């Protein structure tokens, strides 16, 4: 395992990814976006027209394709069989179907193993997801858990989606976020929940910069 591991978990659109990336930058640490891994397997399964509820088939997608996760210009770049899919994994269809991969026990096991392998190559790492502090890196040095009101998270997601040309209304976006929360919290394996020793940060009324500053100060004082 890396010498120093910081985990950031939390629900969809809580700002984890941006915060983790900026915090990693400030700390001179590497950054791992584990949601990108679930998204990549989901994309490969959709493109192979696999029955998403068939765990065996999903597992063979993961085993038979070559997934590469690297950090490029501070962001997580994803390739499947050498093809760059960094943008494609953000599609709405992928977001909506990621729950199948996320609730398949054997896929989670394999993805957690890949996350640990990734971390083992780094000196310092900030890793974000749903189960980083509870399962993947239960002995991490510092664990954060970000929360924010669903209405605020929907607003943030709408700004992101508008920038990509999508015109979904706020109500639809909030409903989708709440459905994702429920599916993440209710699954039997690696459910979304704070680790017992996680520092919970409510980001509802904070800007990204304020959240990063808060986390950075905590790390400086406690590392
Ligand atoms: O964080 P992001 O929205 O990119 O994650 C995509 C999906 O992958 C989430 O909806 C969640 O169900 C799943 N996920 C997970 N465990 C993680 C990271 C993501 O189950 N560590």
Tab-separated table of C-alpha atoms and ligand atoms in Angstrom:
chain	number	residue	atom	x	y	z
A	1	UNK	CA	0.000	0.000	0.000
A	2	UNK	CA	1.052	3.612	-0.521
A	3	UNK	CA	2.877	5.184	2.405
A	4	UNK	CA	0.136	7.689	2.958
A	5	UNK	CA	-3.527	7.180	2.017
A	6	UNK	CA	-6.375	9.706	2.261
A	7	UNK	CA	-9.865	8.468	1.417
A	8	UNK	CA	-12.807	10.643	0.399
A	9	UNK	CA	-16.183	8.936	0.230
A	10	UNK	CA	-19.664	10.304	-0.162
A	11	UNK	CA	-22.840	10.298	-2.253
A	12	UNK	CA	-23.201	11.247	-5.927
A	13	UNK	CA	-22.443	14.867	-6.830
A	14	UNK	CA	-21.078	15.701	-3.374
A	15	UNK	CA	-17.990	17.183	-5.036
A	16	UNK	CA	-15.679	14.284	-4.116
A	17	UNK	CA	-13.945	14.008	-7.431
A	18	UNK	CA	-13.004	17.670	-7.835
A	19	UNK	CA	-12.087	17.986	-4.160
A	20	UNK	CA	-9.956	14.826	-4.264
A	21	UNK	CA	-8.162	16.000	-7.397
A	22	UNK	CA	-7.412	19.477	-5.996
A	23	UNK	CA	-6.418	18.145	-2.583
A	24	UNK	CA	-4.062	15.651	-4.238
A	25	UNK	CA	-2.550	18.472	-6.267
A	26	UNK	CA	-1.905	20.563	-3.142
A	27	UNK	CA	-0.396	17.635	-1.285
A	28	UNK	CA	1.712	16.461	-4.216
A	29	UNK	CA	-0.166	13.155	-4.013
A	30	UNK	CA	-1.540	10.868	-6.691
A	31	UNK	CA	-5.292	10.746	-7.260
A	32	UNK	CA	-7.648	7.835	-7.835
A	33	UNK	CA	-11.252	8.249	-9.011
A	34	UNK	CA	-12.715	4.787	-8.336
A	35	UNK	CA	-16.096	5.723	-9.826
A	36	UNK	CA	-14.267	5.837	-13.177
A	37	UNK	CA	-13.513	2.107	-12.761
A	38	UNK	CA	-17.167	1.178	-12.205
A	39	UNK	CA	-18.103	3.413	-15.110
A	40	UNK	CA	-15.504	1.831	-17.423
A	41	UNK	CA	-16.749	-1.716	-16.818
A	42	UNK	CA	-20.338	-0.477	-17.253
A	43	UNK	CA	-19.476	1.148	-20.587
A	44	UNK	CA	-17.718	-1.997	-21.838
A	45	UNK	CA	-20.727	-4.131	-20.806
A	46	UNK	CA	-23.222	-1.793	-22.500
A	47	UNK	CA	-21.172	-1.771	-25.699
A	48	UNK	CA	-20.949	-5.572	-25.649
A	49	UNK	CA	-24.772	-5.735	-25.188
A	50	UNK	CA	-24.315	-7.833	-22.064
A	51	UNK	CA	-27.268	-8.564	-19.777
A	52	UNK	CA	-26.424	-6.138	-16.958
A	53	UNK	CA	-28.052	-8.297	-14.312
A	54	UNK	CA	-25.828	-11.297	-15.161
A	55	UNK	CA	-22.828	-11.118	-12.797
A	56	UNK	CA	-20.970	-13.890	-14.619
A	57	UNK	CA	-21.160	-11.988	-17.919
A	58	UNK	CA	-20.088	-8.725	-16.263
A	59	UNK	CA	-17.128	-10.531	-14.734
A	60	UNK	CA	-16.065	-11.871	-18.106
A	61	UNK	CA	-16.182	-8.303	-19.486
A	62	UNK	CA	-13.836	-7.220	-16.692
A	63	UNK	CA	-11.540	-10.211	-17.202
A	64	UNK	CA	-11.407	-10.165	-20.986
A	65	UNK	CA	-10.907	-6.498	-21.742
A	66	UNK	CA	-7.829	-4.498	-20.890
A	67	UNK	CA	-8.695	-1.597	-18.582
A	68	UNK	CA	-6.081	1.069	-17.950
A	69	UNK	CA	-6.428	3.839	-15.399
A	70	UNK	CA	-3.809	6.541	-15.426
A	71	UNK	CA	-3.488	10.084	-14.199
A	72	UNK	CA	-3.192	12.566	-17.041
A	73	UNK	CA	-2.902	16.296	-16.337
A	74	UNK	CA	-4.221	15.680	-12.837
A	75	UNK	CA	-7.289	13.786	-14.093
A	76	UNK	CA	-8.203	10.124	-14.318
A	77	UNK	CA	-7.818	8.904	-17.886
A	78	UNK	CA	-9.412	5.601	-18.838
A	79	UNK	CA	-8.592	3.300	-21.760
A	80	UNK	CA	-10.300	0.064	-22.742
A	81	UNK	CA	-8.194	-2.134	-25.037
A	82	UNK	CA	-6.065	0.903	-25.802
A	83	UNK	CA	-9.010	3.145	-26.765
A	84	UNK	CA	-9.457	6.344	-24.747
A	85	UNK	CA	-12.964	6.333	-23.193
A	86	UNK	CA	-12.385	9.111	-20.624
A	87	UNK	CA	-15.285	11.170	-22.001
A	88	UNK	CA	-17.576	8.271	-22.886
A	89	UNK	CA	-17.720	6.908	-19.326
A	90	UNK	CA	-19.456	10.151	-18.245
A	91	UNK	CA	-22.484	9.503	-20.472
A	92	UNK	CA	-25.917	9.449	-18.880
A	93	UNK	CA	-26.513	5.827	-19.954
A	94	UNK	CA	-23.353	4.765	-18.105
A	95	UNK	CA	-24.286	6.717	-14.959
A	96	UNK	CA	-27.719	5.082	-14.913
A	97	UNK	CA	-26.371	1.539	-15.339
A	98	UNK	CA	-23.298	1.652	-13.061
A	99	UNK	CA	-25.373	0.255	-10.194
A	100	UNK	CA	-25.298	-3.237	-11.771
A	101	UNK	CA	-21.519	-3.375	-11.649
A	102	UNK	CA	-21.488	-1.652	-8.245
A	103	UNK	CA	-23.688	-4.297	-6.648
A	104	UNK	CA	-21.922	-7.354	-8.117
A	105	UNK	CA	-19.776	-8.788	-5.278
A	106	UNK	CA	-17.112	-10.459	-7.415
A	107	UNK	CA	-16.644	-7.366	-9.562
A	108	UNK	CA	-16.255	-5.191	-6.481
A	109	UNK	CA	-13.654	-7.608	-5.115
A	110	UNK	CA	-11.640	-7.399	-8.319
A	111	UNK	CA	-11.953	-3.619	-8.600
A	112	UNK	CA	-10.885	-3.154	-4.962
A	113	UNK	CA	-7.851	-5.336	-5.718
A	114	UNK	CA	-7.015	-3.089	-8.707
A	115	UNK	CA	-7.426	0.001	-6.494
A	116	UNK	CA	-4.963	-1.425	-3.967
A	117	UNK	CA	-2.508	-2.264	-6.747
A	118	UNK	CA	-2.799	1.298	-8.027
A	119	UNK	CA	-2.172	2.684	-4.524
A	120	UNK	CA	0.799	0.371	-3.972
A	121	UNK	CA	2.636	2.088	-6.835
A	122	UNK	CA	2.253	5.544	-5.244
A	123	UNK	CA	3.944	7.210	-2.284
A	124	UNK	CA	0.928	9.319	-1.350
A	125	UNK	CA	-2.584	8.956	-2.649
A	126	UNK	CA	-5.984	10.629	-2.353
A	127	UNK	CA	-8.640	8.134	-3.403
A	128	UNK	CA	-12.353	8.794	-3.742
A	129	UNK	CA	-15.477	6.681	-4.083
A	130	UNK	CA	-18.114	5.058	-1.892
A	131	UNK	CA	-16.184	2.345	-0.004
A	132	UNK	CA	-12.631	3.648	0.106
A	133	UNK	CA	-12.521	4.258	3.852
A	134	UNK	CA	-14.692	1.288	4.795
A	135	UNK	CA	-13.414	-1.513	2.510
A	136	UNK	CA	-10.616	-0.717	0.067
A	137	UNK	CA	-8.394	1.204	2.521
A	138	UNK	CA	-9.855	0.504	5.947
A	139	UNK	CA	-6.477	1.387	7.496
A	140	UNK	CA	-6.070	4.687	5.614
A	141	UNK	CA	-4.235	7.495	7.409
A	142	UNK	CA	-7.063	10.021	7.066
A	143	UNK	CA	-10.676	9.432	6.011
A	144	UNK	CA	-13.172	12.056	4.900
A	145	UNK	CA	-16.848	11.642	4.128
A	146	UNK	CA	-18.487	14.484	2.175
A	147	UNK	CA	-22.203	15.125	2.370
A	148	UNK	CA	-24.481	17.811	0.906
A	149	UNK	CA	-28.246	18.303	0.590
A	150	UNK	CA	-29.706	16.499	-2.423
A	151	UNK	CA	-31.156	19.803	-3.722
A	152	UNK	CA	-27.722	21.426	-3.627
A	153	UNK	CA	-26.108	18.415	-5.270
A	154	UNK	CA	-28.746	18.537	-8.029
A	155	UNK	CA	-27.912	22.217	-8.655
A	156	UNK	CA	-24.214	21.394	-8.942
A	157	UNK	CA	-24.899	18.517	-11.325
A	158	UNK	CA	-27.172	20.729	-13.451
A	159	UNK	CA	-24.361	23.262	-13.925
A	160	UNK	CA	-22.034	20.446	-15.028
A	161	UNK	CA	-24.642	18.975	-17.387
A	162	UNK	CA	-25.512	22.357	-18.910
A	163	UNK	CA	-21.858	22.886	-19.727
A	164	UNK	CA	-22.104	19.673	-21.755
A	165	UNK	CA	-25.251	20.867	-23.551
A	166	UNK	CA	-27.807	18.789	-21.619
A	167	UNK	CA	-31.113	20.427	-20.654
A	168	UNK	CA	-32.462	18.082	-17.959
A	169	UNK	CA	-34.532	19.917	-15.365
A	170	UNK	CA	-33.584	20.200	-11.720
A	171	UNK	CA	-36.349	17.903	-10.530
A	172	UNK	CA	-35.269	15.076	-12.864
A	173	UNK	CA	-31.655	15.503	-11.817
A	174	UNK	CA	-32.475	15.444	-8.086
A	175	UNK	CA	-34.654	12.352	-8.539
A	176	UNK	CA	-31.827	10.518	-10.330
A	177	UNK	CA	-29.362	11.522	-7.602
A	178	UNK	CA	-31.691	10.279	-4.865
A	179	UNK	CA	-32.192	6.994	-6.696
A	180	UNK	CA	-28.431	6.575	-6.963
A	181	UNK	CA	-28.013	7.351	-3.235
A	182	UNK	CA	-30.559	4.702	-2.373
A	183	UNK	CA	-29.006	2.082	-4.590
A	184	UNK	CA	-25.512	2.911	-3.206
A	185	UNK	CA	-26.711	2.769	0.415
A	186	UNK	CA	-28.822	-0.356	0.113
A	187	UNK	CA	-26.458	-2.747	-1.660
A	188	UNK	CA	-25.102	-5.679	0.321
A	189	UNK	CA	-21.477	-5.190	-0.745
A	190	UNK	CA	-19.411	-2.023	-0.256
A	191	UNK	CA	-22.450	0.120	0.594
A	192	UNK	CA	-22.190	3.876	0.824
A	193	UNK	CA	-21.612	4.802	4.468
A	194	UNK	CA	-19.043	6.728	6.469
A	195	UNK	CA	-16.253	4.739	8.110
A	196	UNK	CA	-16.473	4.918	11.896
A	197	UNK	CA	-13.309	6.989	11.994
A	198	UNK	CA	-14.212	9.266	9.071
A	199	UNK	CA	-14.421	13.039	9.388
A	200	UNK	CA	-17.815	14.035	8.014
A	201	UNK	CA	-17.853	17.362	6.156
A	202	UNK	CA	-21.117	18.980	5.088
A	203	UNK	CA	-20.349	20.865	1.868
A	204	UNK	CA	-23.874	22.238	1.267
A	205	UNK	CA	-22.889	25.846	1.924
A	206	UNK	CA	-19.233	25.624	0.982
A	207	UNK	CA	-17.489	26.308	-2.316
A	208	UNK	CA	-15.094	23.703	-3.730
A	209	UNK	CA	-12.160	25.925	-2.705
A	210	UNK	CA	-13.473	26.142	0.859
A	211	UNK	CA	-13.849	22.369	1.099
A	212	UNK	CA	-10.332	21.800	-0.239
A	213	UNK	CA	-8.939	24.352	2.217
A	214	UNK	CA	-10.745	22.680	5.129
A	215	UNK	CA	-9.475	19.216	4.205
A	216	UNK	CA	-5.979	20.492	3.476
A	217	UNK	CA	-5.754	22.186	6.906
A	218	UNK	CA	-6.978	19.017	8.597
A	219	UNK	CA	-4.329	16.948	6.810
A	220	UNK	CA	-1.581	19.458	7.671
A	221	UNK	CA	-2.569	19.351	11.346
A	222	UNK	CA	-3.035	15.609	11.598
A	223	UNK	CA	-0.525	14.008	9.239
B	1	LIG	O1	-18.515	8.582	-8.386
B	1	LIG	P1	-19.196	8.214	-9.680
B	1	LIG	O2	-20.520	8.873	-9.876
B	1	LIG	O3	-18.317	8.405	-10.871
B	1	LIG	O4	-19.454	6.642	-9.555
B	1	LIG	C1	-20.192	5.927	-10.511
B	1	LIG	C2	-20.929	4.785	-9.819
B	1	LIG	O5	-19.993	3.802	-9.384
B	1	LIG	C3	-21.697	5.216	-8.573
B	1	LIG	O6	-23.050	5.441	-8.840
B	1	LIG	C4	-21.537	4.058	-7.602
B	1	LIG	O7	-22.657	3.231	-7.625
B	1	LIG	C5	-20.351	3.282	-8.122
B	1	LIG	N1	-19.188	3.341	-7.229
B	1	LIG	C6	-19.092	2.386	-6.235
B	1	LIG	N2	-17.980	2.348	-5.441
B	1	LIG	C7	-16.986	3.238	-5.584
B	1	LIG	C8	-17.093	4.241	-6.583
B	1	LIG	C9	-18.223	4.267	-7.377
B	1	LIG	O8	-19.986	1.579	-6.076
B	1	LIG	N3	-15.904	3.150	-4.809
